Each structure stands twice: as structure tokens, then as C-alpha cells.
Short mmCIF file of C-alpha atoms in Angstrom, two decimals:
data_model
loop_
_atom_site.label_atom_id
_atom_site.label_comp_id
_atom_site.label_asym_id
_atom_site.label_seq_id
_atom_site.Cartn_x
_atom_site.Cartn_y
_atom_site.Cartn_z
CA PHE A 904 -14.29 20.32 10.10
CA ASP A 905 -16.99 18.45 10.95
CA ASP A 906 -17.67 18.44 14.78
CA ALA A 907 -20.95 16.38 14.61
CA HIS A 908 -17.71 13.30 13.83
CA ALA A 909 -15.25 15.31 15.99
CA PHE A 910 -13.45 11.62 17.30
CA VAL A 911 -11.29 13.84 20.05
CA GLU A 912 -14.30 14.75 21.28
CA ALA A 913 -15.92 11.14 21.55
CA PHE A 914 -12.48 9.38 22.64
CA ALA A 915 -10.62 11.58 24.97
CA ALA A 916 -12.07 10.40 27.90
CA SER A 917 -11.05 7.13 27.36
CA GLY A 918 -7.76 7.72 26.22
CA LEU A 919 -7.44 6.80 22.19
CA ALA A 920 -7.19 11.09 21.51
CA VAL A 921 -5.60 13.38 23.71
CA ARG A 922 -5.75 16.96 22.29
CA CYS A 923 -2.64 18.47 20.95
CA GLU A 924 -1.46 21.18 18.15
CA PRO A 925 1.64 21.16 15.40
CA THR A 926 3.86 22.77 16.95
CA ALA A 927 6.59 25.93 14.96
CA HIS A 928 9.61 24.40 12.69
CA GLY A 929 11.58 27.86 12.74
CA GLY A 930 12.82 27.58 8.74
CA GLU A 931 10.79 28.71 6.18
CA ALA A 932 8.40 26.62 4.51
CA VAL A 933 7.91 25.69 1.15
CA VAL A 934 5.69 23.54 -0.85
CA VAL A 935 7.04 20.77 -3.07
CA ALA A 936 4.64 18.36 -4.42
CA THR A 937 0.76 18.90 -4.09
CA SER A 938 -2.04 15.31 -5.32
CA ARG A 939 -4.54 17.63 -7.77
CA SER A 940 -6.94 14.15 -6.93
CA ALA A 941 -5.98 14.40 -2.84
CA ARG A 942 -7.39 17.89 -3.30
CA ALA A 943 -10.32 17.37 -4.56
CA LEU A 944 -10.96 14.50 -1.64
CA VAL A 945 -11.55 17.75 1.31
CA GLY A 946 -13.84 19.20 -1.78
CA VAL A 947 -10.10 21.85 -2.98
CA SER A 948 -9.81 22.30 -6.76
CA ASP A 949 -7.08 23.67 -8.58
CA ASP A 950 -8.97 27.06 -9.75
CA ASP A 951 -9.84 27.43 -5.58
CA ASP A 952 -7.39 30.26 -3.68
CA ASP A 953 -4.08 28.82 -2.15
CA ASP A 954 -5.05 31.47 0.18
CA ASP A 955 -6.51 28.91 2.16
CA GLU A 956 -5.12 26.21 4.37
CA TYR A 957 -4.78 23.84 1.44
CA GLY A 958 -2.34 25.93 -0.34
CA ASP A 959 -0.50 27.46 2.27
CA ALA A 960 2.80 26.43 3.81
CA ASP A 961 2.91 27.38 7.14
CA ALA A 962 -1.03 25.84 7.69
CA LEU A 963 0.29 22.63 5.50
CA SER A 964 3.68 22.24 7.78
CA GLY A 965 1.90 23.02 11.07
CA ALA A 966 3.36 26.13 11.87
CA ALA A 967 -0.21 28.22 11.31
CA PRO A 968 -3.47 27.03 13.06
CA TRP A 969 -5.87 25.71 11.05
CA ARG A 970 -9.64 27.45 11.41
CA GLY A 971 -11.84 24.91 13.09
CA ALA A 972 -9.57 22.31 14.10
CA LYS A 973 -10.00 20.61 16.79
CA SER A 974 -6.19 18.80 16.94
CA TYR A 975 -5.47 15.90 18.33
CA ALA A 976 -3.17 12.55 18.57
CA CYS A 977 -4.20 9.16 19.04
CA ALA A 978 -3.66 6.29 20.85
CA TYR A 979 -3.28 2.45 19.80
CA GLY A 980 -1.52 -0.89 20.36
CA GLY A 981 0.14 -3.21 18.18
CA HIS A 982 2.15 -6.49 18.25
CA GLN A 983 5.01 -5.77 16.35
CA PHE A 984 6.54 -7.96 14.99
CA GLY A 985 4.58 -10.73 16.08
CA GLN A 986 5.08 -9.63 19.59
CA TRP A 987 2.02 -7.20 21.92
CA ALA A 988 4.07 -4.15 22.89
CA GLY A 989 1.71 -2.63 24.72
CA ALA A 990 0.46 0.92 24.54
CA LEU A 991 1.49 2.90 21.49
CA GLY A 992 0.59 6.32 19.62
CA ASP A 993 0.86 8.70 17.37
CA GLY A 994 4.68 10.19 18.02
CA ARG A 995 4.80 12.20 15.12
CA CYS A 996 1.19 12.53 13.22
CA VAL A 997 -1.86 14.83 14.26
CA THR A 998 -5.15 14.55 13.31
CA LEU A 999 -6.76 18.13 12.45
CA GLY A 1000 -10.48 17.09 12.33
CA ARG A 1001 -12.80 15.42 10.34
CA VAL A 1002 -14.52 17.56 6.76
CA ARG A 1003 -17.32 18.61 6.65
CA ASP A 1004 -19.46 16.45 4.12
CA ALA A 1005 -16.31 15.19 2.63
CA ARG A 1006 -16.04 12.19 5.30
CA VAL A 1007 -12.15 12.44 5.29
CA ASP A 1008 -9.87 13.10 7.65
CA VAL A 1009 -7.02 15.26 7.19
CA GLN A 1010 -3.66 14.65 9.63
CA LEU A 1011 0.08 16.29 9.32
CA LYS A 1012 2.98 13.74 9.56
CA GLY A 1013 6.43 15.35 10.70
CA ALA A 1014 3.90 18.30 12.49
CA GLY A 1015 5.57 18.02 15.93
CA ARG A 1016 5.48 16.00 19.06
CA THR A 1017 2.71 14.90 20.48
CA PRO A 1018 1.52 12.95 23.88
CA PHE A 1019 3.41 9.88 22.06
CA SER A 1020 5.85 11.00 21.13
CA ARG A 1021 7.75 9.72 23.44
CA ASN A 1022 12.35 10.20 23.44
CA GLY A 1023 11.02 11.02 19.65
CA ASP A 1024 10.91 15.41 18.38
CA GLY A 1025 7.44 14.80 15.87
CA ARG A 1026 9.44 15.51 13.00
CA ALA A 1027 9.59 13.98 9.40
CA VAL A 1028 12.73 13.70 7.62
CA LEU A 1029 12.56 14.89 4.04
CA ARG A 1030 14.22 11.26 2.36
CA SER A 1031 11.22 9.41 4.34
CA SER A 1032 8.64 12.41 3.67
CA VAL A 1033 8.68 11.77 -0.23
CA ARG A 1034 8.61 8.30 -0.35
CA GLU A 1035 5.35 8.43 1.66
CA TYR A 1036 4.31 11.34 -0.81
CA VAL A 1037 5.26 8.98 -3.70
CA ALA A 1038 3.82 6.41 -2.69
CA SER A 1039 0.42 7.35 -1.16
CA GLU A 1040 -0.30 8.61 -4.24
CA ALA A 1041 1.42 6.05 -6.31
CA MET A 1042 -0.59 3.09 -4.50
CA PHE A 1043 -3.80 5.35 -5.47
CA ALA A 1044 -3.72 5.50 -9.42
CA LEU A 1045 -2.11 1.73 -9.24
CA GLY A 1046 -5.70 0.77 -7.61
CA VAL A 1047 -4.81 -0.18 -4.54
CA PRO A 1048 -6.93 1.05 -1.20
CA THR A 1049 -4.67 3.88 0.57
CA THR A 1050 -4.44 6.78 2.63
CA ARG A 1051 -3.38 10.20 0.92
CA ALA A 1052 -0.49 12.66 0.01
CA LEU A 1053 -2.30 15.98 -0.21
CA ALA A 1054 0.97 17.78 -0.58
CA LEU A 1055 4.62 17.84 1.19
CA VAL A 1056 6.28 20.30 2.39
CA ALA A 1057 9.91 20.96 2.84
CA THR A 1058 10.47 23.11 5.99
CA ASN A 1059 14.05 23.85 5.80
CA ALA A 1060 14.85 23.06 8.67
CA GLY A 1061 17.00 20.80 10.27
CA VAL A 1062 16.07 17.68 12.02
CA VAL A 1063 18.64 15.45 14.17
CA ARG A 1064 18.72 11.53 13.04
CA SER A 1065 21.62 9.18 14.33
CA THR A 1066 23.36 6.92 11.57
CA ALA A 1067 24.06 3.64 11.58
CA SER A 1068 27.66 4.22 13.61
CA ASN A 1069 24.85 5.99 16.24
CA ALA A 1070 26.51 9.52 15.62
CA SER A 1071 24.57 11.97 14.41
CA ARG A 1072 23.74 14.05 11.65
CA LEU A 1073 21.94 17.17 11.02
CA GLU A 1074 18.74 16.18 7.91
CA PRO A 1075 16.37 18.81 6.18
CA GLY A 1076 12.75 18.18 7.55
CA ALA A 1077 9.34 17.75 5.85
CA VAL A 1078 5.67 17.42 6.25
CA VAL A 1079 3.51 15.23 4.40
CA THR A 1080 -0.48 16.37 4.72
CA ARG A 1081 -2.05 13.22 5.00
CA VAL A 1082 -5.96 12.41 4.21
CA ALA A 1083 -7.58 9.42 4.77
CA GLU A 1084 -11.68 7.94 5.31
CA THR A 1085 -10.11 7.72 8.77
CA PHE A 1086 -6.75 6.34 10.36
CA VAL A 1087 -8.51 4.33 12.68
CA ARG A 1088 -6.11 1.09 13.27
CA PHE A 1089 -6.43 -2.37 14.60
CA GLY A 1090 -4.72 -1.43 17.41
CA SER A 1091 -6.52 0.77 18.61
CA PHE A 1092 -9.04 -1.75 19.28
CA GLN A 1093 -6.85 -3.08 21.11
CA LEU A 1094 -5.55 -1.20 23.19
CA PRO A 1095 -8.84 -0.87 25.59
CA TRP A 1096 -9.10 -4.01 25.04
CA SER A 1097 -6.18 -4.94 26.46
CA ARG A 1098 -7.35 -3.00 29.03
CA ARG A 1099 -10.18 -4.72 29.94
CA ASP A 1100 -11.88 -1.40 28.60
CA PHE A 1101 -14.66 -3.11 26.70
CA ALA A 1102 -16.92 0.14 26.69
CA THR A 1103 -14.55 1.61 24.74
CA THR A 1104 -14.06 -1.11 22.16
CA ARG A 1105 -17.99 -1.05 21.68
CA LYS A 1106 -18.07 2.76 21.55
CA LEU A 1107 -15.21 2.50 18.58
CA ALA A 1108 -16.83 0.11 17.15
CA ASP A 1109 -20.08 2.11 16.03
CA PHE A 1110 -18.37 5.75 15.67
CA VAL A 1111 -17.03 3.76 12.99
CA MET A 1112 -19.64 1.87 11.53
CA ASP A 1113 -22.13 4.76 11.95
CA ALA A 1114 -23.43 5.77 8.03
CA SER A 1115 -23.07 9.25 9.61
CA TYR A 1116 -19.42 8.61 9.69
CA GLY A 1117 -18.96 7.93 5.87
CA VAL A 1118 -16.62 4.03 6.58
CA PHE A 1119 -18.37 1.19 5.58
CA SER A 1120 -21.78 0.94 3.66
CA ALA A 1121 -24.77 0.51 4.58
CA GLU A 1122 -24.76 -2.34 2.23
CA GLU A 1123 -21.33 -3.51 3.48
CA LEU A 1124 -23.49 -3.78 7.44
CA ALA A 1125 -26.52 -4.82 6.41
CA CYS A 1126 -27.18 -8.28 7.92
CA THR A 1127 -30.53 -10.06 9.06
CA ARG A 1128 -30.21 -12.46 12.27
CA GLY A 1129 -30.03 -15.63 11.65
CA VAL A 1130 -29.41 -15.20 8.09
CA GLY A 1131 -25.57 -14.17 6.90
CA TYR A 1132 -24.63 -12.50 10.88
CA ASP A 1133 -26.02 -12.73 14.55
CA ASP A 1134 -25.83 -8.55 14.03
CA ALA A 1135 -24.35 -5.27 13.15
CA TYR A 1136 -21.06 -6.28 14.69
CA GLY A 1137 -20.43 -9.62 12.88
CA ALA A 1138 -21.53 -7.64 9.56
CA PHE A 1139 -18.72 -4.96 10.67
CA VAL A 1140 -15.73 -8.26 11.44
CA ALA A 1141 -16.52 -9.40 8.34
CA ALA A 1142 -16.02 -5.44 6.55
CA VAL A 1143 -13.17 -5.22 7.69
CA ALA A 1144 -11.80 -8.77 6.61
CA ARG A 1145 -13.11 -8.52 3.07
CA ARG A 1146 -11.57 -5.35 2.57
CA THR A 1147 -7.86 -6.13 4.38
CA ALA A 1148 -8.12 -9.49 1.69
CA ILE A 1149 -8.59 -7.26 -1.05
CA THR A 1150 -5.99 -5.15 0.33
CA VAL A 1151 -2.96 -7.40 0.15
CA ALA A 1152 -3.98 -9.25 -2.78
CA ARG A 1153 -3.86 -6.25 -4.40
CA TRP A 1154 -0.84 -5.52 -2.67
CA GLN A 1155 0.25 -9.41 -4.10
CA SER A 1156 -1.10 -8.48 -7.73
CA ILE A 1157 1.89 -5.49 -8.31
CA GLY A 1158 5.34 -6.67 -6.32
CA PHE A 1159 4.47 -4.17 -3.77
CA THR A 1160 5.89 -5.37 -0.19
CA HIS A 1161 4.06 -3.14 2.90
CA GLY A 1162 7.58 -4.13 5.34
CA VAL A 1163 6.54 -3.85 8.85
CA LEU A 1164 2.53 -5.09 9.51
CA ASN A 1165 2.96 -4.71 12.48
CA THR A 1166 -1.20 -4.75 13.82
CA ASP A 1167 -0.62 -1.34 14.36
CA ASN A 1168 0.07 -0.41 10.88
CA MET A 1169 -3.09 -2.77 9.73
CA SER A 1170 -6.17 0.06 9.26
CA VAL A 1171 -9.79 -1.24 9.75
CA ALA A 1172 -10.91 0.99 6.48
CA GLY A 1173 -8.62 -1.54 4.44
CA LEU A 1174 -6.39 1.21 3.45
CA THR A 1175 -2.70 0.32 2.89
CA ILE A 1176 -0.89 2.52 5.82
CA ASP A 1177 2.89 4.30 7.40
CA TYR A 1178 4.76 3.50 3.70
CA GLY A 1179 8.31 3.12 6.27
CA PRO A 1180 10.89 0.84 4.26
CA PHE A 1181 8.22 -0.78 1.86
CA GLY A 1182 10.28 -1.82 -1.28
CA PHE A 1183 8.53 -3.01 -5.27
CA MET A 1184 10.00 -6.08 -5.75
CA GLU A 1185 12.77 -5.87 -8.92
CA ALA A 1186 13.77 -8.94 -9.46
CA TYR A 1187 11.18 -11.80 -8.54
CA ASP A 1188 12.43 -13.37 -5.14
CA VAL A 1189 9.63 -14.77 -2.76
CA GLY A 1190 11.54 -13.86 0.07
CA TYR A 1191 11.81 -10.02 -1.61
CA THR A 1192 11.88 -8.41 2.00
CA PRO A 1193 13.00 -4.19 1.60
CA ASN A 1194 13.28 -4.02 5.99
CA GLN A 1195 16.81 -4.28 6.88
CA SER A 1196 14.57 -5.93 10.51
CA ASP A 1197 13.64 -8.69 8.83
CA LEU A 1198 16.56 -10.08 6.78
CA PHE A 1199 17.37 -12.68 8.67
CA GLY A 1200 15.35 -15.80 10.14
CA ASP A 1201 11.90 -16.53 9.22
CA ARG A 1202 11.46 -12.54 7.08
CA MET A 1203 7.73 -12.52 9.12
CA TYR A 1204 6.61 -9.65 6.55
CA SER A 1205 8.56 -10.83 3.66
CA PHE A 1206 5.93 -11.24 0.07
CA ALA A 1207 5.71 -14.51 0.18
CA ASN A 1208 4.44 -13.78 3.51
CA GLN A 1209 2.83 -10.98 3.43
CA PRO A 1210 -1.25 -12.87 3.16
CA SER A 1211 -0.12 -15.44 5.98
CA ALA A 1212 1.23 -11.99 8.25
CA VAL A 1213 -2.04 -10.37 7.25
CA ARG A 1214 -4.60 -13.28 8.42
CA TRP A 1215 -2.50 -12.69 11.45
CA ASN A 1216 -3.07 -9.08 12.14
CA LEU A 1217 -6.95 -10.06 11.79
CA GLU A 1218 -7.23 -12.85 14.02
CA ARG A 1219 -5.68 -10.41 16.87
CA PHE A 1220 -8.40 -7.91 15.19
CA LEU A 1221 -10.71 -10.32 16.09
CA GLU A 1222 -10.03 -11.31 20.37
CA SER A 1223 -10.30 -7.72 20.49
CA CYS A 1224 -13.91 -7.69 19.30
CA ASP A 1225 -14.65 -10.49 21.41
CA ARG A 1226 -16.87 -8.45 23.36
CA LEU A 1227 -18.92 -7.38 20.48
CA ALA A 1228 -19.10 -9.73 17.90
CA THR A 1229 -20.34 -13.24 18.73
CA ARG A 1230 -17.61 -16.34 18.35
CA LYS A 1231 -19.66 -17.92 14.98
CA ASP A 1232 -18.94 -14.25 13.77
CA ARG A 1233 -15.26 -14.28 14.45
CA ALA A 1234 -15.03 -17.86 12.59
CA ARG A 1235 -16.97 -16.52 9.35
CA ALA A 1236 -14.50 -13.32 8.79
CA LEU A 1237 -11.49 -15.32 8.85
CA GLU A 1238 -13.42 -17.54 5.99
CA ILE A 1239 -14.57 -14.36 4.06
CA PHE A 1240 -10.49 -12.64 4.47
CA ASP A 1241 -9.33 -16.32 2.63
CA GLU A 1242 -12.69 -16.32 0.53
CA ALA A 1243 -12.10 -12.97 -0.63
CA PHE A 1244 -8.54 -12.98 -1.02
CA SER A 1245 -8.97 -15.96 -3.25
CA ALA A 1246 -12.29 -14.77 -5.29
CA GLU A 1247 -9.34 -11.27 -5.64
CA ILE A 1248 -5.63 -12.95 -6.66
CA TYR A 1249 -7.94 -14.29 -9.18
CA ALA A 1250 -9.91 -11.56 -10.17
CA THR A 1251 -6.91 -10.15 -10.72
CA PHE A 1252 -4.29 -12.25 -12.64
CA THR A 1253 -7.62 -13.17 -15.27
CA ARG A 1254 -7.27 -9.65 -16.37
CA LYS A 1255 -3.59 -9.81 -15.91
CA PHE A 1256 -2.48 -12.64 -17.90
CA GLY A 1257 -6.11 -12.27 -20.48
CA VAL A 1258 -7.23 -16.17 -19.90
CA TRP A 1259 -9.92 -16.79 -17.34
CA ILE A 1260 -8.55 -17.72 -13.85
CA ARG A 1261 -11.16 -19.23 -11.59
CA ASP A 1262 -10.00 -21.51 -9.57
CA ASP A 1263 -6.96 -22.88 -7.81
CA ASP A 1264 -6.03 -25.69 -11.18
CA GLU A 1265 -6.63 -22.46 -13.92
CA TYR A 1266 -3.97 -20.48 -11.36
CA GLU A 1267 -1.63 -22.49 -12.23
CA ILE A 1268 -0.26 -21.30 -14.93
CA VAL A 1269 0.58 -17.80 -12.62
CA ARG A 1270 2.41 -20.27 -10.19
CA SER A 1271 4.18 -21.46 -13.23
CA PHE A 1272 5.01 -18.15 -14.84
CA HIS A 1273 6.52 -17.34 -11.09
CA ARG A 1274 8.49 -20.54 -11.11
CA VAL A 1275 10.27 -18.79 -14.38
CA LEU A 1276 11.38 -15.19 -12.69
CA GLN A 1277 11.84 -17.08 -9.42
CA ARG A 1278 14.48 -18.86 -11.54
CA GLY A 1279 15.60 -16.18 -13.64
CA ALA A 1280 15.56 -12.92 -11.09
CA PHE A 1281 12.87 -11.87 -13.99
CA ASP A 1282 11.92 -8.55 -13.18
CA PHE A 1283 8.01 -8.30 -11.45
CA THR A 1284 6.94 -5.82 -12.99
CA LEU A 1285 8.18 -5.61 -16.68
CA SER A 1286 7.83 -9.34 -16.83
CA HIS A 1287 4.56 -8.98 -15.58
CA ARG A 1288 4.25 -6.59 -18.09
CA SER A 1289 5.37 -8.80 -21.40
CA LEU A 1290 2.09 -10.27 -20.56
CA GLY A 1291 0.14 -8.49 -23.53
CA ALA A 1292 2.36 -8.16 -26.01
CA PHE A 1293 3.51 -12.41 -25.45
CA ALA A 1294 -0.49 -12.70 -26.13
CA SER A 1295 -1.94 -10.58 -28.39
CA THR A 1296 0.73 -12.34 -30.70
CA VAL A 1297 -0.21 -15.64 -30.32
CA LEU A 1298 -3.37 -14.43 -30.89
CA ALA A 1299 -2.44 -13.13 -34.13
CA ARG A 1300 -0.80 -16.26 -35.52
CA GLY A 1301 -3.43 -18.04 -34.10
CA GLU A 1302 -0.26 -21.46 -33.19
CA SER A 1303 1.10 -22.17 -30.77
CA ALA A 1304 4.43 -23.92 -32.24
CA THR A 1305 6.24 -20.93 -31.79
CA ALA A 1306 5.20 -19.78 -28.35
CA PRO A 1307 7.98 -21.43 -27.26
CA ALA A 1308 10.57 -19.28 -28.62
CA LEU A 1309 8.34 -16.31 -28.07
CA ALA A 1310 8.74 -16.56 -24.99
CA SER A 1311 12.55 -17.27 -25.04
CA ASP A 1312 12.33 -13.71 -26.60
CA MET A 1313 9.97 -12.27 -24.09
CA PHE A 1314 12.42 -12.88 -20.97
CA ALA A 1315 15.51 -12.44 -23.24
CA SER A 1316 13.74 -8.51 -23.51
CA VAL A 1317 12.78 -8.76 -19.37
CA ARG A 1318 16.87 -9.39 -18.70
CA ARG A 1319 18.81 -7.36 -21.38
CA ARG A 1320 16.03 -3.96 -19.29
CA GLN A 1321 17.41 -5.68 -16.04
CA GLY A 1322 21.75 -5.65 -17.92
CA ARG A 1323 21.84 -9.03 -17.55
CA ALA A 1324 22.54 -9.93 -21.36
CA ASP A 1325 25.58 -11.97 -21.07
CA GLU A 1326 24.11 -14.56 -18.71
CA PRO A 1327 23.58 -17.57 -19.10
CA THR A 1328 20.28 -19.73 -19.30
CA ASP A 1329 20.98 -23.18 -17.45
CA ASP A 1330 18.87 -25.43 -18.63
CA ALA A 1331 16.38 -26.53 -16.36
CA LEU A 1332 15.77 -22.22 -16.79
CA ARG A 1333 14.91 -23.12 -20.18
CA LEU A 1334 12.83 -25.67 -20.13
CA GLN A 1335 10.72 -23.97 -17.45
CA ILE A 1336 10.26 -20.77 -20.63
CA ALA A 1337 9.16 -23.81 -23.29
CA ASP A 1338 6.69 -25.42 -21.32
CA PHE A 1339 5.51 -22.00 -20.11
CA GLY A 1340 5.34 -20.23 -23.64
CA ALA A 1341 3.86 -23.83 -24.69
CA THR A 1342 0.84 -23.76 -22.45
CA TYR A 1343 -0.02 -20.05 -21.72
CA ALA A 1344 -0.15 -20.71 -25.83
CA GLU A 1345 -3.18 -23.55 -25.86
CA ILE A 1346 -4.96 -21.61 -22.75
CA LEU A 1347 -5.23 -18.40 -25.25
CA LEU A 1348 -6.09 -19.69 -28.15
CA ARG A 1349 -8.41 -22.64 -26.78
CA GLU A 1350 -10.42 -19.31 -24.84
CA ARG A 1351 -9.71 -17.15 -28.35
CA GLY A 1352 -10.42 -13.25 -28.44
CA ASP A 1353 -9.61 -10.54 -30.52
CA PRO A 1354 -5.41 -9.71 -30.12
CA GLU A 1355 -5.58 -5.66 -29.66
CA LEU A 1356 -8.03 -6.24 -27.60
CA ILE A 1357 -6.52 -8.32 -25.03
CA ARG A 1358 -3.21 -6.46 -25.20
CA ALA A 1359 -5.49 -3.78 -24.52
CA ALA A 1360 -7.14 -5.37 -21.12
CA GLN A 1361 -4.01 -6.88 -20.43
CA ASP A 1362 -1.53 -3.95 -21.08
CA SER A 1363 -3.89 -2.18 -18.49
CA ALA A 1364 -4.07 -4.87 -15.20
CA ASN A 1365 -0.03 -4.80 -15.21
CA PRO A 1366 1.78 -1.49 -14.63
CA LEU A 1367 4.81 -0.43 -16.48
CA TYR A 1368 5.70 2.61 -14.35
CA VAL A 1369 6.11 1.76 -10.31
CA PRO A 1370 7.89 2.95 -8.15
CA ARG A 1371 10.82 1.22 -7.40
CA ASN A 1372 13.89 2.53 -5.31
CA HIS A 1373 16.74 3.37 -7.16
CA LEU A 1374 14.84 5.95 -8.90
CA LEU A 1375 13.02 7.37 -5.24
CA GLN A 1376 16.57 7.64 -3.49
CA ARG A 1377 17.27 9.37 -7.21
CA VAL A 1378 14.81 12.14 -6.37
CA ILE A 1379 15.89 12.36 -2.94
CA GLU A 1380 19.06 12.82 -3.43
CA ALA A 1381 17.98 15.89 -5.62
CA ALA A 1382 15.33 17.47 -3.43
CA GLU A 1383 17.83 17.81 -0.79
CA GLN A 1384 19.64 19.56 -2.77
CA ASP A 1385 16.70 22.13 -3.31
CA ASP A 1386 15.70 19.75 -6.92
CA PHE A 1387 11.99 19.17 -6.80
CA GLU A 1388 11.35 18.78 -10.41
CA PRO A 1389 13.24 14.82 -10.39
CA LEU A 1390 10.32 14.56 -7.88
CA ARG A 1391 7.65 16.67 -9.48
CA ALA A 1392 8.11 14.42 -12.49
CA LEU A 1393 8.07 10.65 -11.24
CA CYS A 1394 4.82 11.97 -9.30
CA SER A 1395 3.51 13.17 -13.16
CA THR A 1396 4.04 9.34 -15.08
CA LEU A 1397 3.56 7.65 -11.64
CA GLU A 1398 -0.33 9.20 -11.94
CA HIS A 1399 -0.70 6.95 -14.94
CA PRO A 1400 1.36 3.96 -14.62
CA TYR A 1401 -0.84 1.71 -17.02
CA ARG A 1402 -0.62 3.88 -19.56
CA GLU A 1403 3.25 4.02 -22.23
CA GLN A 1404 4.56 7.49 -22.39
CA PRO A 1405 6.90 9.27 -24.71
CA GLY A 1406 9.95 9.88 -22.89
CA ALA A 1407 9.35 8.47 -19.44
CA GLU A 1408 11.83 4.81 -20.57
CA ARG A 1409 13.83 5.95 -16.85
CA PHE A 1410 11.34 5.57 -15.37
CA ALA A 1411 10.65 1.80 -16.69
CA GLN A 1412 13.92 1.05 -16.02
CA PRO A 1413 15.27 -1.54 -12.74
CA ALA A 1414 18.76 -1.57 -10.60
CA SER A 1415 21.56 -1.90 -11.91
CA VAL A 1416 22.99 -3.81 -9.61
CA GLU A 1417 25.31 -0.98 -8.07
CA GLN A 1418 21.97 1.15 -7.38
CA HIS A 1419 20.39 -2.40 -5.73
CA ALA A 1420 23.64 -1.98 -3.27
CA ARG A 1421 23.82 1.68 -2.20
CA VAL A 1422 19.84 1.52 -2.09
CA GLY A 1423 19.00 -0.27 0.32
CA CYS A 1424 16.59 0.26 3.11
CA LEU A 1425 14.85 3.80 3.10
CA SER A 1426 12.56 4.64 5.69
#
């Protein structure tokens, strides 16, 4: 670990970091899954001896010490569902330190109590740990900025949790080894700012901005007074805004809904962090939320509301930087968020649709498609995946007269995959499908292109495999019976989400009605 960038030594005095150690769990730990690409981030290859900490179950579970670690937990504040929640912190995460040369922090989630655990035990159950591990690595493969999961360890020690009826039950425990370029959050800035400790806010910004720390490049933070930003802090908040916008735009492009977009769950590096009650939308519904606490009222963190919720969070972060960046630069950061979000959405859907989408007028074809999905409750992932076959067929035929019928067949196929083949299609939906097919075909034929190349490009932008909740539930149920092969098979498939894989058809299958009812929200 890198002593030169020891966060705990820099911020112990201010209380943003508190020394603490992982604690033994009392079970016989077993490494049940590891990520080769995440191991590579810390400089460990498959050829290396697993005698080091990265292959040792006791070390990965917190039961054995790590050489050179200066372990700590972080304090931060946060707005939760729009209300200031005050001082919060890592209640079950212990950061071991920053890996020398790799410029990433290593953290154990579920390795025991910390000074911020309050009434909690600091442990994590297997079901939530499986979800975090799978989602972290799946999002990386999907091209979404995210914290990583290097390993999943089953502790074989029981963890007591309460049921919905307030009864107690014993669940299997687990620990996830998380890796990220930083775990600093919006709330990390909010807490000292709320205490009027502006010196710590500035010190934290300087720490994260330091080129040797390795989060932001020199190009991102380059500025000239009077040209662009007033100073380096203006460039810093602009970089945070830009990264945040790109991440939420990519969420929207794959149907991902985070579920708990509190400011303490927002990374200054623009990473997706803290996978709790997340979900990938199946039947298209702009009001979709996987969080049962958000099912009523305005659904603050629903799929449709994610961009505005994230922007609101960014405003709170910018408030905490009011003694750093000028008013003009903070206002500019919000403009940059809006511009970067639109640019990323247009660029992403250009790839997904295989036609140019450069402005709001050209984006209308996407809105038209999503209106069809909403009215017909068509599966998000399979519907977008079908676009490549539709486009290549239209281009190969060279005419649009048959496009409405082709679009009808496309959506009928999606509906069959959803197990809804017998449902009637209302007249309004049939008209919407025909209009979409005709308009999309006209655009394709106007822009032209090689059918095979267009199909390949679109398939590389529209995933076939995502970690659907019913798939996660299936591997969780197996894992709780000490069968981890379904987990490994799912993870192997999700490493290549854009490539059709023979024998993996079950991992592209939407949930049945019964599975939707049974899975619900698992966190």
C-alpha cells in the first residue's frame, strides 16, 4: 500500500477517516468468485501465487491482516430522499489503503463493525453480497463507470437479520472486496461543509485533485484564468459534473435503475457505487423503481427521474464547494452536466439505432420507440437488441414498404420471449408500431450503410445479457445451498454482454409473471 496517499493520515484529524481494523467472523471462509480483470487493476495476474492476500480467503474476509495496510472507515454526510440526514459513514466497509502504482483503493465490505456502524453489526449477508459482486462486474463489462468487485468470499458464519414481520433469522454471511480509483463521495464534501469546516473541504479537494493521486487527469483539470474556468477548483467541479452526467446517461441507455440515489451514494469520480436495491428494467415503464421504499408518491429515484435526481445531488455537491469554486464556475458546472448528458445520450443512441442522432429533433425516433415499449410493456433489453436485426433487414431489402410488418414481427418476437404471446395488441399500439417501423426505415434508407456492418455495430451497443433480478435470485438461492456454479456461470456470461453465446439463452430470458412477483426488491 502507498503511504504517500494514505487517506487516513491526511484526514484523521478532521474526523473524515477513523482508523479501524476488519474483525474475524468466526467461520471458515471460502473464496467463491474472483474477477480476473479486477485483480489486474491491483497488479495481480492469474499466474501469480494465490498465497498473497488477494487469493487468501481469510485476508479477503477480514479474518487475517494485510501487510502494510492502514485500515480505516470514512465519515460523510448525505441527503437521503431529499432530506439532510446529517453525519453518516462506512458502517460495514473497511478500506485497507491505496495500492502503490495501481492508484486504486481496496475495501472490504462486510468485514465487521466500524466507528460508524451505530446499531449495526458491520456484516453483510450472502444475498446482498452476490448482488453487489455480480452488478459491479456486469456494469464494467457493459461500459458503465463503476466500482469493481475483486472477490466474493462466503464466511460460513451466520448473520442475524430481521424479517418484514420483525422476526429474526440467521443468514449466511459474506464479504466483497471492492476496488475503486476513489471512494470519496459527494457526502464526503458535504459533511465538513455542514460543520463550516471549510479548511477540510479545501484539503479534500486538493487531495482528490492531486495528479499523483490519479483520479483526475491533468487534461481534465487544465484551466486558464479567464478562459474556461476561473481556477483549478472550477475545472474540478466541471470534471465531476461531466463524469456524473456520462454515468447517468449510460444508466438510461441500458435500463439500469440505482434505487438509492442519495448524495452519500454519489462518487466524485463519476462511478456507480453502492449496489443495494438496484434493478435492470424488464417491461418498459418510466416509473420503474426497484426500491420498495420509493414505490409510492413521486418515486423520486425511478428510472425516469434518475437524471433529475442526480442533477439535484450535483447541486448539493456544488453547494459544498462554495468556498472553493466561484459562483460562475459552479453555475457553469451545471451547464456542463446538461450538455454532457445530452451529448452522451445522443452518442449512445446513435450507436444503438445505427443512425445519426445529434439533436433533440433526431432523438424523436428514440422517443417514438420508447412510447411503443411503454404502451406494450415490452422488455427493455430484448427490444433494443432487436433493433440491429430490423435495421439490417431493411437495408438489405432496400425499401420501406414492408417495414411496418417487420416492426410488428419484431415486437411479437419480444412478446413471445416474455411469455405473453397470447395477449391481444390494441389498435393504438398497432398503429404506433407501424409508424415507428416506417419512420425508422426511412431514416435508415436515407443514411444507408452496409447491413452486416450496421448489425454488428448495433449489437455491440445493445446488450443481450444483463443481471436481471430473477437471475440473481436463482444464483442466490443456489449459493445459500453452497452451490456456486450457477453464480460462476452467470458471471462468465456477463463478462461478454454484447456477444451472443451458445448455451446461454437462459441468461437472456425475461422474468415470468411468477418470478416478478417472487423476486421483488432484494437488498
